[in-house]
Amino acid sequence: MAVQLAAASVDLVLVARSSDRLEELAAELRANGGGSDVEVLAADLSDPAELAVVEKRLGTSDMPIDLLVNNAGLGYEGPFHTQDAAEVSETIGVNVTALVRLTHAALGPMAARSRGQVILISSMASLQGMPMTAVYSATKAFITSFGEAVYEELKGTGVVVTTVLPGLTRTEFHQRGRWNLEKWPSVGWQSAEEVASEALAAAARARPEVVSGRVNRVLAALSGIAPRHLRRSLIGRAARKAQSA
Ligand SMILES: NC(=O)c1ccc[n+]([C@@H]2O[C@H](COP(=O)([O-])OP(=O)(O)OC[C@H]3O[C@@H](n4cnc5c(N)ncnc54)[C@H](OP(=O)(O)O)[C@@H]3O)[C@@H](O)[C@H]2O)c1
C-alpha cells in the first residue's frame, strides 16, 4: 500500500518495528515514488509507550493524517492450549488493542475536519472461528465487527472506515507465525500488491467492507448462507484431517 500511495504522490508515515527496513523502503519511495514526503516512525505497537508515540503523531494538527491503514498484524498457528502465553498477548495487543487505539486517535481529528479514511486489515479468518488459529481468527472477527459498527456511526460525516478481508496472501506472515502451509490449500492465493490495490480502491469508493480476490468472494458468499453448525463441523473436520496428515 505504501508503494501504491507513494506512486500517487501521497505523503506517508511508515510505522513498524524494523527501522532499518523502514528506512530502506522510505529511501526507495523517495527515489521512485511520485515526489511524496516519507516519514519513518519505528514503533512496537505491542508496547504501550511506543503505541502512545504513534497515537500522538495521529493527533498532530499541523501534519494531519488523512488515511490511516491499520495493517500490522500477526497470528501463530497451533492448538490454543499449547500456545505461548506471551505470543497470545502479543497477537491481541497488535491486532486488537493497537488497532482500536490508533483508530480512536485518528478518528477524533478526522471527524473534526469532516474528512478522512481508515482502513482496517481484517481477514477471511474473521468469518469463522478457525481451529489451530483460534486467537488469530477471534482477533480478526473483532476487527470485522468493530469496523462495521464504526462505519455506520460515521455514515454521512465525511469519514469512512473500510474493513478489508484478505485470504491467503504471499507475505512473511505464515513463516513468522510458524504456519504449516503444506496443510493449507494451494489455490486462491493473492499477492500483497493485489490485496493492496483492492483495499485502496474500496476505501476510495467509501465501501464499508471488501473481500479481496474472486475465490475469497465466493467462499465468503458461501459462508454467509451456510448454517453456523455446518460451517463449524466442516472446518473442524478439515482441521483434524490436516492435523493427522
Ligand atoms: N498473509 C496472509 O495470508 C494474510 C491473510 C489475511 C489477512 N492478513 C493480514 O494482513 C496484515 C499484514 O500482514 P502480512 O501478511 O503483510 O504479514 P507480514 O509480512 O508478517 O507483515 C506484518 C507487518 O506488521 C508489522 N508488525 C508486526 N508486528 C508489529 C508490531 N508489534 N509493531 C509494529 N509493527 C508490527 C511488521 O513489521 P515489523 O516486523 O518490522 O514490525 C510488518 O510490516 C495483517 O493484519 C494480517 O493479519 C494476512
PDB file of C-alpha atoms and ligand atoms in Angstrom:
ATOM      1  CA  MET A   1       0.000   0.000   0.000  1.00  0.00           C
ATOM      2  CA  ALA A   2       2.878   2.360   0.774  1.00  0.00           C
ATOM      3  CA  VAL A   3       4.318   1.761  -2.695  1.00  0.00           C
ATOM      4  CA  GLN A   4       0.972   2.387  -4.401  1.00  0.00           C
ATOM      5  CA  LEU A   5       0.232   5.509  -2.331  1.00  0.00           C
ATOM      6  CA  ALA A   6       3.718   6.931  -2.980  1.00  0.00           C
ATOM      7  CA  ALA A   7       3.223   6.393  -6.717  1.00  0.00           C
ATOM      8  CA  ALA A   8       0.089   8.564  -6.363  1.00  0.00           C
ATOM      9  CA  SER A   9       2.222  11.303  -4.664  1.00  0.00           C
ATOM     10  CA  VAL A  10       0.654  10.736  -1.230  1.00  0.00           C
ATOM     11  CA  ASP A  11       2.875  11.776   1.715  1.00  0.00           C
ATOM     12  CA  LEU A  12       3.486   8.860   4.077  1.00  0.00           C
ATOM     13  CA  VAL A  13       4.348   7.978   7.659  1.00  0.00           C
ATOM     14  CA  LEU A  14       5.682   4.399   7.769  1.00  0.00           C
ATOM     15  CA  VAL A  15       5.278   2.508  11.042  1.00  0.00           C
ATOM     16  CA  ALA A  16       6.706  -0.896  12.021  1.00  0.00           C
ATOM     17  CA  ARG A  17       9.381  -2.175  14.406  1.00  0.00           C
ATOM     18  CA  SER A  18      12.260  -2.692  11.956  1.00  0.00           C
ATOM     19  CA  SER A  19      13.672   0.805  11.486  1.00  0.00           C
ATOM     20  CA  ASP A  20      16.322  -0.408   9.013  1.00  0.00           C
ATOM     21  CA  ARG A  21      13.696  -1.930   6.707  1.00  0.00           C
ATOM     22  CA  LEU A  22      11.507   1.169   7.062  1.00  0.00           C
ATOM     23  CA  GLU A  23      14.440   3.472   6.181  1.00  0.00           C
ATOM     24  CA  GLU A  24      15.267   1.277   3.187  1.00  0.00           C
ATOM     25  CA  LEU A  25      11.662   1.421   1.956  1.00  0.00           C
ATOM     26  CA  ALA A  26      11.470   5.175   2.610  1.00  0.00           C
ATOM     27  CA  ALA A  27      14.615   5.774   0.529  1.00  0.00           C
ATOM     28  CA  GLU A  28      13.179   3.662  -2.300  1.00  0.00           C
ATOM     29  CA  LEU A  29       9.846   5.517  -2.200  1.00  0.00           C
ATOM     30  CA  ARG A  30      11.531   8.946  -2.129  1.00  0.00           C
ATOM     31  CA  ALA A  31      13.621   7.937  -5.156  1.00  0.00           C
ATOM     32  CA  ASN A  32      10.949   6.151  -7.196  1.00  0.00           C
ATOM     33  CA  GLY A  33       7.631   7.488  -5.888  1.00  0.00           C
ATOM     34  CA  GLY A  34       5.688  10.456  -7.191  1.00  0.00           C
ATOM     35  CA  GLY A  35       7.565  13.059  -5.103  1.00  0.00           C
ATOM     36  CA  SER A  36       5.907  12.266  -1.784  1.00  0.00           C
ATOM     37  CA  ASP A  37       7.428  13.017   1.635  1.00  0.00           C
ATOM     38  CA  VAL A  38       8.129   9.844   3.581  1.00  0.00           C
ATOM     39  CA  GLU A  39       8.461   9.936   7.370  1.00  0.00           C
ATOM     40  CA  VAL A  40       9.668   6.919   9.353  1.00  0.00           C
ATOM     41  CA  LEU A  41       8.279   6.191  12.801  1.00  0.00           C
ATOM     42  CA  ALA A  42       9.704   2.957  14.208  1.00  0.00           C
ATOM     43  CA  ALA A  43       7.489   1.593  16.967  1.00  0.00           C
ATOM     44  CA  ASP A  44       6.491  -1.700  18.530  1.00  0.00           C
ATOM     45  CA  LEU A  45       2.708  -1.490  18.628  1.00  0.00           C
ATOM     46  CA  SER A  46       2.536  -4.164  21.330  1.00  0.00           C
ATOM     47  CA  ASP A  47       4.442  -1.814  23.669  1.00  0.00           C
ATOM     48  CA  PRO A  48       2.090   0.722  25.339  1.00  0.00           C
ATOM     49  CA  ALA A  49       4.731   3.507  25.448  1.00  0.00           C
ATOM     50  CA  GLU A  50       5.621   3.106  21.767  1.00  0.00           C
ATOM     51  CA  LEU A  51       1.953   2.832  20.800  1.00  0.00           C
ATOM     52  CA  ALA A  52       1.388   6.176  22.578  1.00  0.00           C
ATOM     53  CA  VAL A  53       4.018   7.826  20.339  1.00  0.00           C
ATOM     54  CA  VAL A  54       2.119   6.721  17.212  1.00  0.00           C
ATOM     55  CA  GLU A  55      -1.197   7.856  18.723  1.00  0.00           C
ATOM     56  CA  LYS A  56       0.363  11.273  19.382  1.00  0.00           C
ATOM     57  CA  ARG A  57       1.542  11.500  15.766  1.00  0.00           C
ATOM     58  CA  LEU A  58      -2.017  10.775  14.595  1.00  0.00           C
ATOM     59  CA  GLY A  59      -3.265  13.715  16.647  1.00  0.00           C
ATOM     60  CA  THR A  60      -0.666  16.221  15.379  1.00  0.00           C
ATOM     61  CA  SER A  61      -2.760  19.045  13.913  1.00  0.00           C
ATOM     62  CA  ASP A  62      -0.077  20.731  11.785  1.00  0.00           C
ATOM     63  CA  MET A  63       0.661  17.485   9.885  1.00  0.00           C
ATOM     64  CA  PRO A  64      -2.763  15.789   9.853  1.00  0.00           C
ATOM     65  CA  ILE A  65      -3.259  12.221   8.703  1.00  0.00           C
ATOM     66  CA  ASP A  66      -5.961  11.776   6.031  1.00  0.00           C
ATOM     67  CA  LEU A  67      -5.706   7.992   5.730  1.00  0.00           C
ATOM     68  CA  LEU A  68      -4.780   5.520   8.461  1.00  0.00           C
ATOM     69  CA  VAL A  69      -4.003   1.976   7.324  1.00  0.00           C
ATOM     70  CA  ASN A  70      -4.156  -0.468  10.227  1.00  0.00           C
ATOM     71  CA  ASN A  71      -2.156  -3.206   8.565  1.00  0.00           C
ATOM     72  CA  ALA A  72       0.258  -4.519  11.225  1.00  0.00           C
ATOM     73  CA  GLY A  73      -0.914  -7.897  12.412  1.00  0.00           C
ATOM     74  CA  LEU A  74       0.235 -11.391  13.289  1.00  0.00           C
ATOM     75  CA  GLY A  75      -1.051 -14.810  14.180  1.00  0.00           C
ATOM     76  CA  TYR A  76       0.530 -18.027  15.415  1.00  0.00           C
ATOM     77  CA  GLU A  77      -0.696 -21.453  14.332  1.00  0.00           C
ATOM     78  CA  GLY A  78      -1.242 -24.282  16.789  1.00  0.00           C
ATOM     79  CA  PRO A  79      -3.739 -25.679  19.299  1.00  0.00           C
ATOM     80  CA  PHE A  80      -4.707 -22.842  21.650  1.00  0.00           C
ATOM     81  CA  HIS A  81      -3.830 -24.647  24.903  1.00  0.00           C
ATOM     82  CA  THR A  82      -0.263 -25.251  23.689  1.00  0.00           C
ATOM     83  CA  GLN A  83       0.387 -21.688  22.546  1.00  0.00           C
ATOM     84  CA  ASP A  84       2.881 -19.433  24.253  1.00  0.00           C
ATOM     85  CA  ALA A  85       1.004 -17.042  26.574  1.00  0.00           C
ATOM     86  CA  ALA A  86       3.253 -14.099  25.647  1.00  0.00           C
ATOM     87  CA  GLU A  87       2.556 -14.708  21.940  1.00  0.00           C
ATOM     88  CA  VAL A  88      -1.182 -14.839  22.636  1.00  0.00           C
ATOM     89  CA  SER A  89      -0.946 -11.432  24.366  1.00  0.00           C
ATOM     90  CA  GLU A  90       1.219 -10.035  21.568  1.00  0.00           C
ATOM     91  CA  THR A  91      -1.388 -11.120  18.982  1.00  0.00           C
ATOM     92  CA  ILE A  92      -4.247  -9.489  20.859  1.00  0.00           C
ATOM     93  CA  GLY A  93      -2.085  -6.427  21.628  1.00  0.00           C
ATOM     94  CA  VAL A  94      -1.227  -5.691  17.986  1.00  0.00           C
ATOM     95  CA  ASN A  95      -4.329  -6.996  16.199  1.00  0.00           C
ATOM     96  CA  VAL A  96      -6.909  -5.590  18.625  1.00  0.00           C
ATOM     97  CA  THR A  97      -5.601  -3.099  21.195  1.00  0.00           C
ATOM     98  CA  ALA A  98      -3.260  -1.178  18.891  1.00  0.00           C
ATOM     99  CA  LEU A  99      -5.772  -1.187  16.028  1.00  0.00           C
ATOM    100  CA  VAL A 100      -8.535   0.201  18.260  1.00  0.00           C
ATOM    101  CA  ARG A 101      -6.293   2.794  19.923  1.00  0.00           C
ATOM    102  CA  LEU A 102      -4.827   4.037  16.631  1.00  0.00           C
ATOM    103  CA  THR A 103      -8.270   4.177  15.013  1.00  0.00           C
ATOM    104  CA  HIS A 104      -9.517   6.141  18.027  1.00  0.00           C
ATOM    105  CA  ALA A 105      -6.591   8.568  17.838  1.00  0.00           C
ATOM    106  CA  ALA A 106      -7.161   9.112  14.110  1.00  0.00           C
ATOM    107  CA  LEU A 107     -10.953   9.415  14.058  1.00  0.00           C
ATOM    108  CA  GLY A 108     -11.238  12.340  16.502  1.00  0.00           C
ATOM    109  CA  PRO A 109      -9.231  14.767  14.323  1.00  0.00           C
ATOM    110  CA  MET A 110     -10.796  13.330  11.138  1.00  0.00           C
ATOM    111  CA  ALA A 111     -14.332  13.855  12.480  1.00  0.00           C
ATOM    112  CA  ALA A 112     -13.407  17.431  13.446  1.00  0.00           C
ATOM    113  CA  ARG A 113     -12.256  18.050   9.842  1.00  0.00           C
ATOM    114  CA  SER A 114     -15.253  16.103   8.406  1.00  0.00           C
ATOM    115  CA  ARG A 115     -12.789  14.215   6.249  1.00  0.00           C
ATOM    116  CA  GLY A 116     -10.672  11.089   6.474  1.00  0.00           C
ATOM    117  CA  GLN A 117     -10.344   7.392   5.806  1.00  0.00           C
ATOM    118  CA  VAL A 118      -9.345   4.449   7.953  1.00  0.00           C
ATOM    119  CA  ILE A 119      -8.550   1.036   6.501  1.00  0.00           C
ATOM    120  CA  LEU A 120      -8.716  -1.956   8.855  1.00  0.00           C
ATOM    121  CA  ILE A 121      -6.977  -5.083   7.609  1.00  0.00           C
ATOM    122  CA  SER A 122      -9.056  -7.979   8.872  1.00  0.00           C
ATOM    123  CA  SER A 123      -9.104 -11.434   7.273  1.00  0.00           C
ATOM    124  CA  MET A 124     -11.273 -14.164   5.780  1.00  0.00           C
ATOM    125  CA  ALA A 125     -10.469 -15.848   9.116  1.00  0.00           C
ATOM    126  CA  SER A 126     -12.837 -13.340  10.718  1.00  0.00           C
ATOM    127  CA  LEU A 127     -15.827 -15.116   9.174  1.00  0.00           C
ATOM    128  CA  GLN A 128     -15.410 -18.308  11.162  1.00  0.00           C
ATOM    129  CA  GLY A 129     -13.778 -19.482  14.387  1.00  0.00           C
ATOM    130  CA  MET A 130     -10.730 -21.288  12.979  1.00  0.00           C
ATOM    131  CA  PRO A 131      -9.317 -24.312  14.847  1.00  0.00           C
ATOM    132  CA  MET A 132      -5.492 -24.068  15.051  1.00  0.00           C
ATOM    133  CA  THR A 133      -5.590 -20.284  14.738  1.00  0.00           C
ATOM    134  CA  ALA A 134      -8.284 -19.638  17.362  1.00  0.00           C
ATOM    135  CA  VAL A 135      -6.791 -16.442  18.810  1.00  0.00           C
ATOM    136  CA  TYR A 136      -5.890 -15.025  15.411  1.00  0.00           C
ATOM    137  CA  SER A 137      -9.345 -15.654  13.917  1.00  0.00           C
ATOM    138  CA  ALA A 138     -11.023 -14.225  17.026  1.00  0.00           C
ATOM    139  CA  THR A 139      -8.947 -11.023  16.782  1.00  0.00           C
ATOM    140  CA  LYS A 140      -9.956 -10.715  13.134  1.00  0.00           C
ATOM    141  CA  ALA A 141     -13.649 -11.323  13.990  1.00  0.00           C
ATOM    142  CA  PHE A 142     -13.281  -8.424  16.426  1.00  0.00           C
ATOM    143  CA  ILE A 143     -11.902  -6.199  13.644  1.00  0.00           C
ATOM    144  CA  THR A 144     -14.679  -7.046  11.159  1.00  0.00           C
ATOM    145  CA  SER A 145     -17.361  -6.397  13.784  1.00  0.00           C
ATOM    146  CA  PHE A 146     -15.689  -3.210  15.047  1.00  0.00           C
ATOM    147  CA  GLY A 147     -15.214  -1.827  11.530  1.00  0.00           C
ATOM    148  CA  GLU A 148     -18.820  -2.490  10.567  1.00  0.00           C
ATOM    149  CA  ALA A 149     -20.144  -0.666  13.643  1.00  0.00           C
ATOM    150  CA  VAL A 150     -17.870   2.378  13.352  1.00  0.00           C
ATOM    151  CA  TYR A 151     -18.576   2.677   9.617  1.00  0.00           C
ATOM    152  CA  GLU A 152     -22.274   3.060  10.448  1.00  0.00           C
ATOM    153  CA  GLU A 153     -21.585   5.522  13.301  1.00  0.00           C
ATOM    154  CA  LEU A 154     -19.712   7.793  10.900  1.00  0.00           C
ATOM    155  CA  LYS A 155     -22.006   7.479   7.869  1.00  0.00           C
ATOM    156  CA  GLY A 156     -22.600  10.875   6.300  1.00  0.00           C
ATOM    157  CA  THR A 157     -19.824  12.618   8.252  1.00  0.00           C
ATOM    158  CA  GLY A 158     -17.177  12.525   5.506  1.00  0.00           C
ATOM    159  CA  VAL A 159     -15.128   9.991   7.486  1.00  0.00           C
ATOM    160  CA  VAL A 160     -15.117   6.387   6.279  1.00  0.00           C
ATOM    161  CA  VAL A 161     -13.862   3.166   7.886  1.00  0.00           C
ATOM    162  CA  THR A 162     -13.261   0.380   5.347  1.00  0.00           C
ATOM    163  CA  THR A 163     -12.637  -3.179   6.537  1.00  0.00           C
ATOM    164  CA  VAL A 164     -10.624  -5.443   4.233  1.00  0.00           C
ATOM    165  CA  LEU A 165     -10.868  -9.239   4.340  1.00  0.00           C
ATOM    166  CA  PRO A 166      -7.900 -10.777   2.519  1.00  0.00           C
ATOM    167  CA  GLY A 167      -7.492 -14.514   2.182  1.00  0.00           C
ATOM    168  CA  LEU A 168      -4.201 -16.339   1.790  1.00  0.00           C
ATOM    169  CA  THR A 169      -1.616 -13.773   0.695  1.00  0.00           C
ATOM    170  CA  ARG A 170       2.074 -14.310  -0.097  1.00  0.00           C
ATOM    171  CA  THR A 171       3.947 -12.329   2.599  1.00  0.00           C
ATOM    172  CA  GLU A 172       6.161 -13.128   5.596  1.00  0.00           C
ATOM    173  CA  PHE A 173       3.061 -13.686   7.749  1.00  0.00           C
ATOM    174  CA  HIS A 174       2.934 -17.507   7.738  1.00  0.00           C
ATOM    175  CA  GLN A 175       6.639 -18.006   8.326  1.00  0.00           C
ATOM    176  CA  ARG A 176       6.567 -15.581  11.260  1.00  0.00           C
ATOM    177  CA  GLY A 177       3.531 -17.292  12.774  1.00  0.00           C
ATOM    178  CA  ARG A 178       5.011 -20.792  12.207  1.00  0.00           C
ATOM    179  CA  TRP A 179       2.095 -21.900   9.993  1.00  0.00           C
ATOM    180  CA  ASN A 180       2.459 -25.254   8.274  1.00  0.00           C
ATOM    181  CA  LEU A 181       1.467 -24.243   4.751  1.00  0.00           C
ATOM    182  CA  GLU A 182       1.507 -27.831   3.472  1.00  0.00           C
ATOM    183  CA  LYS A 183      -1.820 -28.231   5.257  1.00  0.00           C
ATOM    184  CA  TRP A 184      -3.391 -25.216   3.584  1.00  0.00           C
ATOM    185  CA  PRO A 185      -4.907 -25.096   0.078  1.00  0.00           C
ATOM    186  CA  SER A 186      -2.630 -24.006  -2.743  1.00  0.00           C
ATOM    187  CA  VAL A 187      -5.421 -22.226  -4.661  1.00  0.00           C
ATOM    188  CA  GLY A 188      -6.761 -18.712  -4.223  1.00  0.00           C
ATOM    189  CA  TRP A 189      -3.529 -17.113  -3.067  1.00  0.00           C
ATOM    190  CA  GLN A 190      -3.065 -13.420  -3.830  1.00  0.00           C
ATOM    191  CA  SER A 191      -0.047 -11.147  -3.937  1.00  0.00           C
ATOM    192  CA  ALA A 192       0.278  -8.305  -1.435  1.00  0.00           C
ATOM    193  CA  GLU A 193       0.050  -5.894  -4.398  1.00  0.00           C
ATOM    194  CA  GLU A 194      -3.346  -7.295  -5.445  1.00  0.00           C
ATOM    195  CA  VAL A 195      -4.737  -7.042  -1.910  1.00  0.00           C
ATOM    196  CA  ALA A 196      -3.331  -3.514  -1.529  1.00  0.00           C
ATOM    197  CA  SER A 197      -4.927  -2.229  -4.723  1.00  0.00           C
ATOM    198  CA  GLU A 198      -8.314  -3.793  -3.886  1.00  0.00           C
ATOM    199  CA  ALA A 199      -8.136  -2.250  -0.392  1.00  0.00           C
ATOM    200  CA  LEU A 200      -7.241   1.228  -1.649  1.00  0.00           C
ATOM    201  CA  ALA A 201      -9.917   1.085  -4.359  1.00  0.00           C
ATOM    202  CA  ALA A 202     -12.584   0.083  -1.790  1.00  0.00           C
ATOM    203  CA  ALA A 203     -11.544   2.920   0.535  1.00  0.00           C
ATOM    204  CA  ALA A 204     -11.631   5.397  -2.362  1.00  0.00           C
ATOM    205  CA  ARG A 205     -15.203   4.270  -3.076  1.00  0.00           C
ATOM    206  CA  ALA A 206     -16.095   4.673   0.640  1.00  0.00           C
ATOM    207  CA  ARG A 207     -17.044   0.992   0.897  1.00  0.00           C
ATOM    208  CA  PRO A 208     -17.710  -0.446   4.384  1.00  0.00           C
ATOM    209  CA  GLU A 209     -16.098  -3.801   3.602  1.00  0.00           C
ATOM    210  CA  VAL A 210     -14.277  -5.619   0.843  1.00  0.00           C
ATOM    211  CA  VAL A 211     -13.315  -9.260   0.461  1.00  0.00           C
ATOM    212  CA  SER A 212     -10.230  -9.332  -1.748  1.00  0.00           C
ATOM    213  CA  GLY A 213      -9.895 -11.835  -4.578  1.00  0.00           C
ATOM    214  CA  ARG A 214     -12.524 -13.754  -6.574  1.00  0.00           C
ATOM    215  CA  VAL A 215     -12.013 -17.105  -4.818  1.00  0.00           C
ATOM    216  CA  ASN A 216     -12.373 -15.430  -1.432  1.00  0.00           C
ATOM    217  CA  ARG A 217     -15.541 -13.607  -2.526  1.00  0.00           C
ATOM    218  CA  VAL A 218     -17.123 -16.963  -3.480  1.00  0.00           C
ATOM    219  CA  LEU A 219     -16.054 -18.507  -0.150  1.00  0.00           C
ATOM    220  CA  ALA A 220     -17.388 -15.504   1.797  1.00  0.00           C
ATOM    221  CA  ALA A 221     -20.725 -15.714  -0.027  1.00  0.00           C
ATOM    222  CA  LEU A 222     -20.987 -19.460   0.743  1.00  0.00           C
ATOM    223  CA  SER A 223     -20.044 -18.799   4.354  1.00  0.00           C
ATOM    224  CA  GLY A 224     -22.839 -16.208   4.533  1.00  0.00           C
ATOM    225  CA  ILE A 225     -25.518 -18.717   3.566  1.00  0.00           C
ATOM    226  CA  ALA A 226     -24.237 -21.907   5.232  1.00  0.00           C
ATOM    227  CA  PRO A 227     -25.715 -22.641   8.689  1.00  0.00           C
ATOM    228  CA  ARG A 228     -23.225 -21.979  11.505  1.00  0.00           C
ATOM    229  CA  HIS A 229     -23.254 -25.572  12.788  1.00  0.00           C
ATOM    230  CA  LEU A 230     -22.443 -26.852   9.280  1.00  0.00           C
ATOM    231  CA  ARG A 231     -19.549 -24.404   8.857  1.00  0.00           C
ATOM    232  CA  ARG A 232     -18.182 -25.348  12.287  1.00  0.00           C
ATOM    233  CA  SER A 233     -18.429 -29.047  11.581  1.00  0.00           C
ATOM    234  CA  LEU A 234     -16.773 -28.779   8.128  1.00  0.00           C
ATOM    235  CA  ILE A 235     -13.936 -26.572   9.317  1.00  0.00           C
ATOM    236  CA  GLY A 236     -13.386 -28.771  12.386  1.00  0.00           C
ATOM    237  CA  ARG A 237     -13.223 -31.902  10.242  1.00  0.00           C
ATOM    238  CA  ALA A 238     -10.769 -30.249   7.822  1.00  0.00           C
ATOM    239  CA  ALA A 239      -8.566 -29.107  10.728  1.00  0.00           C
ATOM    240  CA  ARG A 240      -8.499 -32.585  12.317  1.00  0.00           C
ATOM    241  CA  LYS A 241      -7.689 -34.176   8.957  1.00  0.00           C
ATOM    242  CA  ALA A 242      -4.844 -31.706   8.414  1.00  0.00           C
ATOM    243  CA  GLN A 243      -3.560 -32.397  11.942  1.00  0.00           C
ATOM    244  CA  SER A 244      -3.401 -36.138  11.409  1.00  0.00           C
ATOM    245  CA  ALA A 245      -1.834 -35.864   7.905  1.00  0.00           C
TER     246      ALA A 245
HETATM  247  N1  LIG B   1      -0.699 -13.042   4.633  1.00  0.00           N
HETATM  248  C1  LIG B   1      -1.939 -13.500   4.707  1.00  0.00           C
HETATM  249  O1  LIG B   1      -2.260 -14.609   4.197  1.00  0.00           O
HETATM  250  C2  LIG B   1      -2.996 -12.666   5.360  1.00  0.00           C
HETATM  251  C3  LIG B   1      -4.354 -13.023   5.181  1.00  0.00           C
HETATM  252  C4  LIG B   1      -5.340 -12.269   5.762  1.00  0.00           C
HETATM  253  C5  LIG B   1      -5.016 -11.149   6.495  1.00  0.00           C
HETATM  254  N2  LIG B   1      -3.698 -10.800   6.662  1.00  0.00           N
HETATM  255  C6  LIG B   1      -3.413  -9.593   7.465  1.00  0.00           C
HETATM  256  O2  LIG B   1      -2.636  -8.707   6.695  1.00  0.00           O
HETATM  257  C7  LIG B   1      -1.918  -7.837   7.581  1.00  0.00           C
HETATM  258  C8  LIG B   1      -0.499  -7.696   7.101  1.00  0.00           C
HETATM  259  O3  LIG B   1       0.155  -8.953   7.263  1.00  0.00           O
HETATM  260  P1  LIG B   1       1.183  -9.541   6.207  1.00  0.00           P
HETATM  261  O4  LIG B   1       0.550 -10.704   5.568  1.00  0.00           O
HETATM  262  O5  LIG B   1       1.741  -8.466   5.332  1.00  0.00           O
HETATM  263  O6  LIG B   1       2.279 -10.109   7.218  1.00  0.00           O
HETATM  264  P2  LIG B   1       3.829  -9.752   7.394  1.00  0.00           P
HETATM  265  O7  LIG B   1       4.540  -9.899   6.098  1.00  0.00           O
HETATM  266  O8  LIG B   1       4.275 -10.568   8.564  1.00  0.00           O
HETATM  267  O9  LIG B   1       3.811  -8.205   7.778  1.00  0.00           O
HETATM  268  C9  LIG B   1       3.366  -7.775   9.052  1.00  0.00           C
HETATM  269  C10 LIG B   1       3.688  -6.305   9.203  1.00  0.00           C
HETATM  270  O10 LIG B   1       3.269  -5.880  10.507  1.00  0.00           O
HETATM  271  C11 LIG B   1       4.381  -5.287  11.170  1.00  0.00           C
HETATM  272  N3  LIG B   1       4.286  -5.611  12.600  1.00  0.00           N
HETATM  273  C12 LIG B   1       4.160  -6.856  13.145  1.00  0.00           C
HETATM  274  N4  LIG B   1       4.185  -6.755  14.486  1.00  0.00           N
HETATM  275  C13 LIG B   1       4.324  -5.435  14.782  1.00  0.00           C
HETATM  276  C14 LIG B   1       4.442  -4.716  15.993  1.00  0.00           C
HETATM  277  N5  LIG B   1       4.440  -5.324  17.195  1.00  0.00           N
HETATM  278  N6  LIG B   1       4.578  -3.364  15.934  1.00  0.00           N
HETATM  279  C15 LIG B   1       4.610  -2.744  14.734  1.00  0.00           C
HETATM  280  N7  LIG B   1       4.509  -3.370  13.552  1.00  0.00           N
HETATM  281  C16 LIG B   1       4.383  -4.713  13.580  1.00  0.00           C
HETATM  282  C17 LIG B   1       5.616  -5.915  10.532  1.00  0.00           C
HETATM  283  O11 LIG B   1       6.775  -5.106  10.636  1.00  0.00           O
HETATM  284  P3  LIG B   1       7.926  -5.355  11.756  1.00  0.00           P
HETATM  285  O12 LIG B   1       8.118  -6.830  11.889  1.00  0.00           O
HETATM  286  O13 LIG B   1       9.114  -4.617  11.241  1.00  0.00           O
HETATM  287  O14 LIG B   1       7.399  -4.728  12.991  1.00  0.00           O
HETATM  288  C18 LIG B   1       5.166  -6.000   9.075  1.00  0.00           C
HETATM  289  O15 LIG B   1       5.321  -4.768   8.430  1.00  0.00           O
HETATM  290  C19 LIG B   1      -2.065  -8.454   8.972  1.00  0.00           C
HETATM  291  O16 LIG B   1      -3.025  -7.722   9.707  1.00  0.00           O
HETATM  292  C20 LIG B   1      -2.579  -9.855   8.708  1.00  0.00           C
HETATM  293  O17 LIG B   1      -3.351 -10.367   9.764  1.00  0.00           O
HETATM  294  C21 LIG B   1      -2.707 -11.529   6.116  1.00  0.00           C
END
